[in-house]
XYZ file of C-alpha atoms in Angstrom:
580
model
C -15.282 29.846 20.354
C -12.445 29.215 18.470
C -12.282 26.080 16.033
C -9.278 23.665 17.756
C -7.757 22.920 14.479
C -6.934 26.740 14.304
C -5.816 27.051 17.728
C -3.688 24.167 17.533
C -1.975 25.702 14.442
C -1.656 28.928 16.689
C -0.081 26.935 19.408
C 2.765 25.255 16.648
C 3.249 29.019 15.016
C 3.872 29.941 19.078
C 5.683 27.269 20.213
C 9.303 28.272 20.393
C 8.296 31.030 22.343
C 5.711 29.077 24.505
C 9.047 26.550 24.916
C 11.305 29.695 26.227
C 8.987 30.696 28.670
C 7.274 27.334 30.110
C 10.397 25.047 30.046
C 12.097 27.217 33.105
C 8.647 27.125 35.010
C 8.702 23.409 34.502
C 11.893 22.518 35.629
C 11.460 24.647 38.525
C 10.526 21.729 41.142
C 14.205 20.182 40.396
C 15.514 23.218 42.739
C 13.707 21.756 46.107
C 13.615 17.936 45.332
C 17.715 17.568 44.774
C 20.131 18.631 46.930
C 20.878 22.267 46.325
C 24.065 22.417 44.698
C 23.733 20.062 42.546
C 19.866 20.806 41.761
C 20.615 24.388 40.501
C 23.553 22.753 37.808
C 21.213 20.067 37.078
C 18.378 22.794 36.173
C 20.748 24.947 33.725
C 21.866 21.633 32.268
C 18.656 20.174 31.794
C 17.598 23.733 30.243
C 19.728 24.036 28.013
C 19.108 20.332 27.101
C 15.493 21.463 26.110
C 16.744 24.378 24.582
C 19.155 22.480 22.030
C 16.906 19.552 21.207
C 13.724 21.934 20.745
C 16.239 24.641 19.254
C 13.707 27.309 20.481
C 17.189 29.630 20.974
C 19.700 29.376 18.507
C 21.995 26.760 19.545
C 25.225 28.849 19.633
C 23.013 31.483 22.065
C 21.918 28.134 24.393
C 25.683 27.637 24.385
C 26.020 30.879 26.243
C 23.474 30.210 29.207
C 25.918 29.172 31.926
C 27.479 32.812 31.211
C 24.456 34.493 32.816
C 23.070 31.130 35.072
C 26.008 29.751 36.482
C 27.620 32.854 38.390
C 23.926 34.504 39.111
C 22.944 30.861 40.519
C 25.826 30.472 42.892
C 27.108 27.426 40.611
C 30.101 28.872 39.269
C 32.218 32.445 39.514
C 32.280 33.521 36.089
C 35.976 33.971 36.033
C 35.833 30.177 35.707
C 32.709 29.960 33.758
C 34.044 32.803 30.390
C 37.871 30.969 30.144
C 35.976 27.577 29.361
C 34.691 29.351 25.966
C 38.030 28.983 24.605
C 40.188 26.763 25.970
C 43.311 24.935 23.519
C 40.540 22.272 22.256
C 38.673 25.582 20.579
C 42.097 26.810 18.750
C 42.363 23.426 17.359
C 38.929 23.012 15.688
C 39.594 27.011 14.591
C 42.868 25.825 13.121
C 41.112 22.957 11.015
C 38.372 25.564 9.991
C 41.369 28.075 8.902
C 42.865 25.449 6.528
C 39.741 23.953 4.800
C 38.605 27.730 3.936
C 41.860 28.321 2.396
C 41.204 24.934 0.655
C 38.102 25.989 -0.657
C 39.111 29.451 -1.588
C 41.448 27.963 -4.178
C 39.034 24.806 -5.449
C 41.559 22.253 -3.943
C 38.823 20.425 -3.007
C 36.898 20.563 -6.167
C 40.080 19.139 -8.064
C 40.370 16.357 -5.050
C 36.757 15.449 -6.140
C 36.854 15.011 -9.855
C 39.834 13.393 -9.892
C 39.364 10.353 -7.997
C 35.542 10.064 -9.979
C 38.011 9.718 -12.828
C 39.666 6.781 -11.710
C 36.705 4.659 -10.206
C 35.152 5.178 -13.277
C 31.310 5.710 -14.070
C 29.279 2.049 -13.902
C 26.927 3.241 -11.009
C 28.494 1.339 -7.725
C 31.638 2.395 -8.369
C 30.481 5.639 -9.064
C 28.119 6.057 -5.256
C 31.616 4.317 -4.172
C 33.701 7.080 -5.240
C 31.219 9.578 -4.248
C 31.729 8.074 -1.205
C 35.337 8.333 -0.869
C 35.701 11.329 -1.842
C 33.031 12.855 0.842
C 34.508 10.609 3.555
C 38.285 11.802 2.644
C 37.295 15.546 2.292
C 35.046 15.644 5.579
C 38.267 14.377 7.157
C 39.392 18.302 7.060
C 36.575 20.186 5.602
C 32.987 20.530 7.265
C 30.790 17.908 6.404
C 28.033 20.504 5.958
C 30.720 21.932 3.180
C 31.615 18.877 1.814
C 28.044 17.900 1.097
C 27.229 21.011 -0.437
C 30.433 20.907 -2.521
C 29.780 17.221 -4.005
C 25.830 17.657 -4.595
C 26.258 19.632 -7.375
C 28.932 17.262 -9.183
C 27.106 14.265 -8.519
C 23.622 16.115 -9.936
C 25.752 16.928 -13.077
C 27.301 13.527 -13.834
C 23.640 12.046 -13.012
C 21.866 14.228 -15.593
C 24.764 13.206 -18.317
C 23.618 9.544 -17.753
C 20.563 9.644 -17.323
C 18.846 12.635 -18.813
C 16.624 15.063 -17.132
C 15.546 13.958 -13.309
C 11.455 15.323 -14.121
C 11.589 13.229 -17.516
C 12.794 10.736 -15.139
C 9.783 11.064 -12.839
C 7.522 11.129 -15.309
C 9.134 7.705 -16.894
C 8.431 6.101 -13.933
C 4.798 6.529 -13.686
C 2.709 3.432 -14.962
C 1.741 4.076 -18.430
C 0.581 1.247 -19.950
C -1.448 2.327 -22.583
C 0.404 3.933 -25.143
C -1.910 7.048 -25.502
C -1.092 8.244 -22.237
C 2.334 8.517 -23.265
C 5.357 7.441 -22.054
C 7.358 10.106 -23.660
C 6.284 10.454 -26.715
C 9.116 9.855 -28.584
C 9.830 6.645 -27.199
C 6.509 5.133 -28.022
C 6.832 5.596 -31.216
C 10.071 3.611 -31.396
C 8.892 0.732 -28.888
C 6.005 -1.756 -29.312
C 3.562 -1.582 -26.918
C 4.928 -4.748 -24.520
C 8.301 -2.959 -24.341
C 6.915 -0.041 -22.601
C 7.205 -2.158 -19.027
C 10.323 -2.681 -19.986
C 11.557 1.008 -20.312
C 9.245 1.956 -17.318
C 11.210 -0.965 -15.550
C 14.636 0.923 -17.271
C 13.149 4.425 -15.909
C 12.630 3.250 -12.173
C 16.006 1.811 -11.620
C 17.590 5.001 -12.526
C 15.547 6.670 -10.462
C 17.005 4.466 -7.280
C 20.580 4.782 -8.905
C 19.849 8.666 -8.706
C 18.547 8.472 -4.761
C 21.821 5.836 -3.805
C 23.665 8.552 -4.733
C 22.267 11.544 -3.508
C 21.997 9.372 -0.268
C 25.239 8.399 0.145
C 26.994 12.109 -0.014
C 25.650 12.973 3.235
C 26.700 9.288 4.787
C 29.517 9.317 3.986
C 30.551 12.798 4.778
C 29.129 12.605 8.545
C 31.341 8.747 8.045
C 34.448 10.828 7.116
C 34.219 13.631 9.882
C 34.649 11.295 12.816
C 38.196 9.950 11.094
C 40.002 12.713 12.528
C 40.012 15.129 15.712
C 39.048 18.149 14.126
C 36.778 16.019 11.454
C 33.636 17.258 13.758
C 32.575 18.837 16.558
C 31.905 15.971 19.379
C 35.552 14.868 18.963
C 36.828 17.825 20.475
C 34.408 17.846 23.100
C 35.622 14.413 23.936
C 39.499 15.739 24.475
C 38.203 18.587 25.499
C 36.266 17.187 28.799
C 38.731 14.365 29.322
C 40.967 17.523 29.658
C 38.370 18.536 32.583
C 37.952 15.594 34.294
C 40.884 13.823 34.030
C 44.232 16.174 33.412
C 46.423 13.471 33.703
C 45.164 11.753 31.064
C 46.835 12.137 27.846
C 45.947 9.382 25.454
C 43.961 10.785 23.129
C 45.574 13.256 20.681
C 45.292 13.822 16.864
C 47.203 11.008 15.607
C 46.357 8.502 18.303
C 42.892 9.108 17.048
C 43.272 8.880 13.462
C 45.255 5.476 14.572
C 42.006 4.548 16.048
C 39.434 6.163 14.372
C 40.543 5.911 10.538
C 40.476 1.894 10.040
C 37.005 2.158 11.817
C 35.913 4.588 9.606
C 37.040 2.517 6.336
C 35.061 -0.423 7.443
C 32.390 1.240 8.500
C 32.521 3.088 4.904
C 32.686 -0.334 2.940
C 30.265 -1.797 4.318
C 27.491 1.497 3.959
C 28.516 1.321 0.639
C 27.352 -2.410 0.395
C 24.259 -1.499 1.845
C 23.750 1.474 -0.491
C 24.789 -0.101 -3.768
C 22.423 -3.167 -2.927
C 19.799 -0.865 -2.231
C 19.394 0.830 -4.621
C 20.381 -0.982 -7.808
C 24.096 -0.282 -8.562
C 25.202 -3.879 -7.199
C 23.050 -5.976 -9.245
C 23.331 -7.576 -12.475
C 19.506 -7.388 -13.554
C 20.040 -4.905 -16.403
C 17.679 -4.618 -19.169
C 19.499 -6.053 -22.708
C 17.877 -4.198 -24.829
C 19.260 -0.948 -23.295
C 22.822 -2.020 -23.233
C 23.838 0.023 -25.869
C 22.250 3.396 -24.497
C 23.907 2.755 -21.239
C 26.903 2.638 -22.688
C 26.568 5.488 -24.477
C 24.860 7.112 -21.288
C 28.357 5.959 -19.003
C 30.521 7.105 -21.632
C 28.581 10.709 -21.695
C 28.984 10.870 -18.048
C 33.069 10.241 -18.165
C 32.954 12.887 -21.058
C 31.316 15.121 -18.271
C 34.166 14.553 -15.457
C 36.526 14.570 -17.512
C 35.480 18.232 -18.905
C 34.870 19.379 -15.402
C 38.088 17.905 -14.605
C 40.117 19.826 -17.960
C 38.542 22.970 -17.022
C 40.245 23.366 -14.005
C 43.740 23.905 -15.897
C 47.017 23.016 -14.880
C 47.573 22.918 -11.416
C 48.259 26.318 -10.043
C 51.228 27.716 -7.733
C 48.430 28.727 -4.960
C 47.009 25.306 -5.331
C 50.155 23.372 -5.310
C 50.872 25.521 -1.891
C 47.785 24.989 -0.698
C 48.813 21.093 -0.844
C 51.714 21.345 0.348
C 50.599 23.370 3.946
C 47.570 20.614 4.087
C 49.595 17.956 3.649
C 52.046 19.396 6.326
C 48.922 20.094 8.776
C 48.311 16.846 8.290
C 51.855 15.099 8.854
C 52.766 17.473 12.229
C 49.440 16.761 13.541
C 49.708 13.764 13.199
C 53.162 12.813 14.062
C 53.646 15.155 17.422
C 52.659 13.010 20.010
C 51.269 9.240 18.256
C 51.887 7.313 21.492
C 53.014 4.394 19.208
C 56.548 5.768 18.384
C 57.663 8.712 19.968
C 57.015 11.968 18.061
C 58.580 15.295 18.007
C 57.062 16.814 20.841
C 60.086 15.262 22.536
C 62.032 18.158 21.466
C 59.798 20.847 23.866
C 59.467 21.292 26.973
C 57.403 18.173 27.820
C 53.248 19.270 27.964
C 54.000 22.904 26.690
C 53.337 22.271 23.123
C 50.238 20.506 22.559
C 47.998 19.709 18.930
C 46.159 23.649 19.133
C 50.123 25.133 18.702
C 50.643 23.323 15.530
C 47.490 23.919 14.036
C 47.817 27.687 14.878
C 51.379 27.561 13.702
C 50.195 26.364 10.112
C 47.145 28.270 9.564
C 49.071 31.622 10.419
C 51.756 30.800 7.611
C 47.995 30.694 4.864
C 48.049 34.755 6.101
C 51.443 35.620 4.465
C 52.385 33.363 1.798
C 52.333 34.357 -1.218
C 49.326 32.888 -3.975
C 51.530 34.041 -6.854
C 55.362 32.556 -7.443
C 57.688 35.127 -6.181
C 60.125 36.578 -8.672
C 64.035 37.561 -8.293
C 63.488 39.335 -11.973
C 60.514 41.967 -10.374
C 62.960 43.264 -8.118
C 64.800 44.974 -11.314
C 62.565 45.562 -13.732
C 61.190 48.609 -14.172
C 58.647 48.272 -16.202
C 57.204 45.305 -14.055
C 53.856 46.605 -12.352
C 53.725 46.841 -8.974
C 50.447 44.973 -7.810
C 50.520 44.361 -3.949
C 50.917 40.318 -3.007
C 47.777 38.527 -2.455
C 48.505 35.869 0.365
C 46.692 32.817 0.122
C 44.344 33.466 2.760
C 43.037 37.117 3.436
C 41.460 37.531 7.170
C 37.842 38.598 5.743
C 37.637 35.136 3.717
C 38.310 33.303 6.871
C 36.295 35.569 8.873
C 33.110 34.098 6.264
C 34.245 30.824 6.654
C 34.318 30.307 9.870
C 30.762 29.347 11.860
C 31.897 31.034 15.232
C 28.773 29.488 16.199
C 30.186 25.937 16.324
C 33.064 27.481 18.506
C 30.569 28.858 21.220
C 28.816 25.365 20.960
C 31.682 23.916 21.728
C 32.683 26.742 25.107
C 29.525 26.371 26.005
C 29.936 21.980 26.403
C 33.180 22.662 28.475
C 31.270 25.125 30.918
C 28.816 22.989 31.146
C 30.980 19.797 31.957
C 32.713 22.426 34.546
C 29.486 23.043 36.254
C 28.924 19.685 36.367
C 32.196 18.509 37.810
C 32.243 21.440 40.060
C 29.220 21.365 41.520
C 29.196 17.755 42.062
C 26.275 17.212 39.812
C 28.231 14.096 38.179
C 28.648 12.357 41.252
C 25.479 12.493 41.885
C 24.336 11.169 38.639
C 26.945 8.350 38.903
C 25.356 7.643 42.403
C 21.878 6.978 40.877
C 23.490 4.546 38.127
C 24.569 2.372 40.569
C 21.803 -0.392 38.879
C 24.024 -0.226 35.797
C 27.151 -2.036 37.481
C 25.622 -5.377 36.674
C 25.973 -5.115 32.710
C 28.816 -6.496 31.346
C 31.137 -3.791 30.096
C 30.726 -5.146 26.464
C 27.227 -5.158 26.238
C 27.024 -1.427 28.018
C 28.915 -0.494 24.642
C 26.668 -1.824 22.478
C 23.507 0.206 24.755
C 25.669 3.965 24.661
C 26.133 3.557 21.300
C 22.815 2.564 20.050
C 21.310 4.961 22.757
C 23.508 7.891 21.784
C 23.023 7.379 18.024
C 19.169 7.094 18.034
C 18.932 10.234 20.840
C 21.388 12.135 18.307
C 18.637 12.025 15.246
C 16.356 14.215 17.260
C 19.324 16.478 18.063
C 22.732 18.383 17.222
C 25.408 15.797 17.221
C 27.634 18.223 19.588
C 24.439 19.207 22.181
C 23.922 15.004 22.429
C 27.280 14.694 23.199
C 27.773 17.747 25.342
C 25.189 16.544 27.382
C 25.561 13.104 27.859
C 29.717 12.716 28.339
C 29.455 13.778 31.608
C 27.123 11.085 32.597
C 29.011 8.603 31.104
C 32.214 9.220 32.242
C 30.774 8.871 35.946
C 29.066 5.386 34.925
C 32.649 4.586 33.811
C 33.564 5.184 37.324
C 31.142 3.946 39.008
C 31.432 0.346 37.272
C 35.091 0.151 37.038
C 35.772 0.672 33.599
C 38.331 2.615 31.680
C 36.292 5.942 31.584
C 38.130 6.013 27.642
C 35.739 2.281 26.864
C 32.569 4.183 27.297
C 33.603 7.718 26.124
C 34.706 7.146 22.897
C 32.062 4.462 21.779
C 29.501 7.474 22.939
C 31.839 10.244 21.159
C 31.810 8.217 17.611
C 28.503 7.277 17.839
C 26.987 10.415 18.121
C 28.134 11.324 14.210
C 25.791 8.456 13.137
C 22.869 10.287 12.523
C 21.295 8.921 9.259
C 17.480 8.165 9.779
C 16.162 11.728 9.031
C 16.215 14.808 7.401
C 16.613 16.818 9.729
C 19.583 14.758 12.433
C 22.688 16.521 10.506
C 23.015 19.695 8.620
C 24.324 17.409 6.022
C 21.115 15.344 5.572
C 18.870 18.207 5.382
C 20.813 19.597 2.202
C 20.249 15.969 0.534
C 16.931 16.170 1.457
C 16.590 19.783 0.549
C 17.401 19.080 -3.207
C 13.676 17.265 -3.150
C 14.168 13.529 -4.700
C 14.326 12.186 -1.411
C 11.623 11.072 0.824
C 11.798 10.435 4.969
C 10.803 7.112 4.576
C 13.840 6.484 1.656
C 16.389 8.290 4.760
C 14.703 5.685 7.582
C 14.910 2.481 5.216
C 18.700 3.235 4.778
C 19.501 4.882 7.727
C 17.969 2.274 10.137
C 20.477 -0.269 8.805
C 23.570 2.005 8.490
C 22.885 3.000 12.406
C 22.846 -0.890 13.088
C 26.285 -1.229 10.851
C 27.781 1.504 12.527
C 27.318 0.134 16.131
C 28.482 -3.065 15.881
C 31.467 -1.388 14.201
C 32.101 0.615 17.159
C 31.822 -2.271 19.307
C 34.367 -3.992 17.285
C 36.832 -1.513 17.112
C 36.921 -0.881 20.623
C 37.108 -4.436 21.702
C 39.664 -5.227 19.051
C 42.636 -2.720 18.668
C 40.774 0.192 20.307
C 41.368 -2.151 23.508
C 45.023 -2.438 22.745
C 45.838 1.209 22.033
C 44.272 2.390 24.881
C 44.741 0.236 27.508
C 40.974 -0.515 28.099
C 41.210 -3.527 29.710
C 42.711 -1.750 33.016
C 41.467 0.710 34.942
C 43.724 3.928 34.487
C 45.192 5.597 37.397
C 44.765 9.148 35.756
C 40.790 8.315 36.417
C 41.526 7.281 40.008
C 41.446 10.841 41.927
C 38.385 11.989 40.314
C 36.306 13.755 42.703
C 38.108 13.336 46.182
C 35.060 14.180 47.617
C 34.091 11.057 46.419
C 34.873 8.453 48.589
C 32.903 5.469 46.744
C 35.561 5.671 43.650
C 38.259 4.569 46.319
C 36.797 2.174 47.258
C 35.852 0.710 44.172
C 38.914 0.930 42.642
C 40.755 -2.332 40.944
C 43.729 -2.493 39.746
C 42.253 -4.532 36.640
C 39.423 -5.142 34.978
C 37.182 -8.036 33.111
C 36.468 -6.523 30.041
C 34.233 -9.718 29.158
C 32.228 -8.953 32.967
């Protein structure tokens, strides 16, 4: 007989494949027990749900599912189920990955980063602050995956300049007290033997310094992404599905997000910084006076080391400087087409035919023809001048890397999915069964999404969560007579919060990856950063968000819904108690 301990191990080395093959036998029963239709969308979803969370297929191939289910199931005719795989939402996010791989292939970034570490200057919290900005500001545009792997390195390289090697470090920090064990030997030579606390006291605070920072990369990166609509994934899902359900509703765009989302993001980025720098050591004052000098000296290494990084670079080059420019007009177009607060230069168009996707595309197709090297009138007539073909600041193969065309079938594969739903009247029937939910007051039901979405989302991709559970909620919406957009976007924002373990965020698992972090440091700080970040969300939304939006009515673009519905007539109110 086999020994259990070995064939438990057998059944973990198995169980992706054991997953693949039981999971569709399992959900089997859902086929007789609801009513057909809406049983056989229910079982793909619900598939796929195990699928993503278990990731026994690669996500982007779990994406693709309802290609082969839907159609072969009777849910959908795949001539509705393939356009969904690239709707206007997916040229949008392809637009935003376009520019920040032309921003990377000229070190934009890089020069973004070093130079606002030069101006916050290098005592610790300011330093995990600007770290902090500068993840949050670049994630804005950039991956946060890339932005995390970009700023590691830097912040490992100022760390080392101030506080030596990270193994002497460790080694510091283990209790020496007797003086023939060593404590680094040079130091004990130097220090009497009731200073060596002292320095082991020194040795342990750096050590936290060195985890707040390392820490707070991947914070505030997945912070940053969720400032703007192409920032990260689950944004675009939200447009994306509102497009589905509701097409007359048109509130949500790139700037009247930013509007939104940016002033929640800065508050919910000061005050993880708080937390961080009171964490782990960079807020307080307890520094050891004997060592005042060397950390001086250690600080004023560490500037020496930006500031080299920073020199290197050179002058700022004619690629780069166009690079800046087409960013900064991304940026300003985006933002300024449609902001619902002033009127913006959509007007021009034919009203609805040019939407955020055109502008981005418009942009990123400039990168393939302009020119990385300043044109010259004088080439034209000199002879001698060689003649080296142009190199355009963005060739099709680097994009073509830079791109994860994975993330773009995740994304197709949330708006078939929220088609099958709404087609096959699986959403109504959800809504029907949360019927129990209409007595919580709309406030407090904010507060439950987000905290439920945000925990569910550190077991699981940030755009499967949200894929999965939008639906859902926008029927609750319904069903309770709320503004489908009060429950949405709390969801939507707080499925980037992901911060209690390693594995949550692509982002996290590089910190963790670089092996001076520990789970239990991520839980400690990411339990009260997940608390932060909900009530922020429930602030923002009952503050301005309610303004902007209009939350405290209920919309008539979510009025015709399903007509097949009959219950949302009924229910229907022209207004709405937001305090319930």
């Amino acid at each position: 007989a086999m020994d259990p301990q070995k064939f438990s191990r057998k059944l973990w080395s198995a169980r992706k494949q054991l997953i693949l093959m039981l999971a569709p036998l399992l959900l089997l029963p859902l086929l007789f027990v609801v009513p057909p239709k809406e049983g056989k969308c229910l079982y793909v979803v619900l598939l796929m749900a195990v699928y993503w969370c278990t990731e026994a297929l690669p996500l982007a191939v779990t994406a693709m599912l309802p290609v082969c289910l839907f159609p072969t199931m009777g849910i959908l005719p795949s001539k509705k189920v393939c356009p969904q795989y690239f709707l206007e939402t997916n040229f949008l996010f392809l637009s935003g990955l376009v520019m920040a791989s032309a921003i990377e292939e000229w070190g934009l970034h890089r020069r973004i980063a070093l130079k606002v570490l030069k101006i916050v200057g290098v005592k610790p919290a300011w330093l995990i602050l600007g770290m902090m900005i500068t993840s949050s500001f670049l994630s804005m545009w950039l991956s946060n995956t890339a932005t995390t792997a970009m700023m590691l390195p830097i912040a490992n390289a100022i760390l080392e300049s101030l506080f030596g090697n990270l193994e002497t470090l460790k080694e510091n920090c283990k209790d020496k007290s007797d003086p023939e064990g060593g404590c680094g030997e040079v130091h004990v030579s130097e220090l009497l033997r009731d200073s060596i606390p002292l320095f082991r006291k020194e040795a342990e605070y750096q050590m936290k310094v060195w985890k707040g920072f390392l820490i707070s990369i991947p914070y505030a990166a997945s912070i940053g992404g969720t400032a703007t609509l192409t920032g990260t994934a689950p944004n675009l899902i939200l447009v994306g599905q509102l497009k589905s359900y509701f097409p007359e509703c048109d509130l949500i765009n790139f700037g009247s997000w930013f509007v939104f989302a940016f002033p929640l993001m800065l508050l919910f980025l000061i005050l993880g910084w708080i937390w961080i720098a009171f964490l782990y050591g960079g807020l307080n004052t307890r520094l050891c006076i004997s060592k005042h000098d060397e950390r001086e000296a250690a600080e004023a290494k560490a500037k020496a080391v930006i500031d080299e990084d920073y020199k290197k670079l050179g002058p700022i080059k004619f690629a780069e400087g166009s690079i800046t420019f087409f960013f900064i007009m991304f940026a300003i177009l985006l933002f300024t087409r449609d902001p619902k607060f002033v009127t913006g230069w959509s007007v021009f168009f034919t009203k609805g035919y040019v939407s955020d996707a055109v502008t981005g595309v418009i942009i990123i197709s400039i990168l393939f023809f302009f020119p990385s090297q300043c044109p010259s009138l004088c080439w034209w007539f000199d002879s001698r001048a060689s003649n080296t073909p142009y190199v355009p600041l963005l060739s099709w193969r680097k994009a073509q890397e830079c791109v994860p065309w994975n993330i773009i079938l995740l994304l197709g594969g949330g708006f078939a999915m929220a088609k099958g739903c709404e087609e096959s009247g699986l959403a109504v029937w959800i809504g029907n069964h949360l019927q129990p939910l209409a007595q919580v007051p709309p406030a407090v039901a904010v507060i439950l999404i987000t905290a439920f979405i945000a925990c569910f989302t550190e077991f699981a991709s940030n755009t499967a969560t949200i894929i999965i559970f939008l639906p859902v909620i926008a029927e609750l919406a319904i069903r309770v007579n709320v503004n489908p957009l009060y429950f949405m976007i709390p969801a939507t924002t707080g499925c980037s919060y992901a911060f209690m373990l390693p594995v949550s965020t692509p982002p996290n698992s590089i910190a963790f990856a670089s092996g001076h972090l520990m789970v239990k440091d991520m839980v400690k700080t990411g339990f009260v950063m997940n608390i932060l970040g909900i009530l922020c969300v429930s602030l923002a939304m009952n503050t301005w968000g309610l303004h902007m939006f209009s939350l405290h009515t209920y919309p008539d673009w979510a009025r015709p819904l399903n007509a097949s519905s009959a219950t949302v007539a009924t229910h229907a109110m022209a207004t709405m108690n937001m305090t319930g």
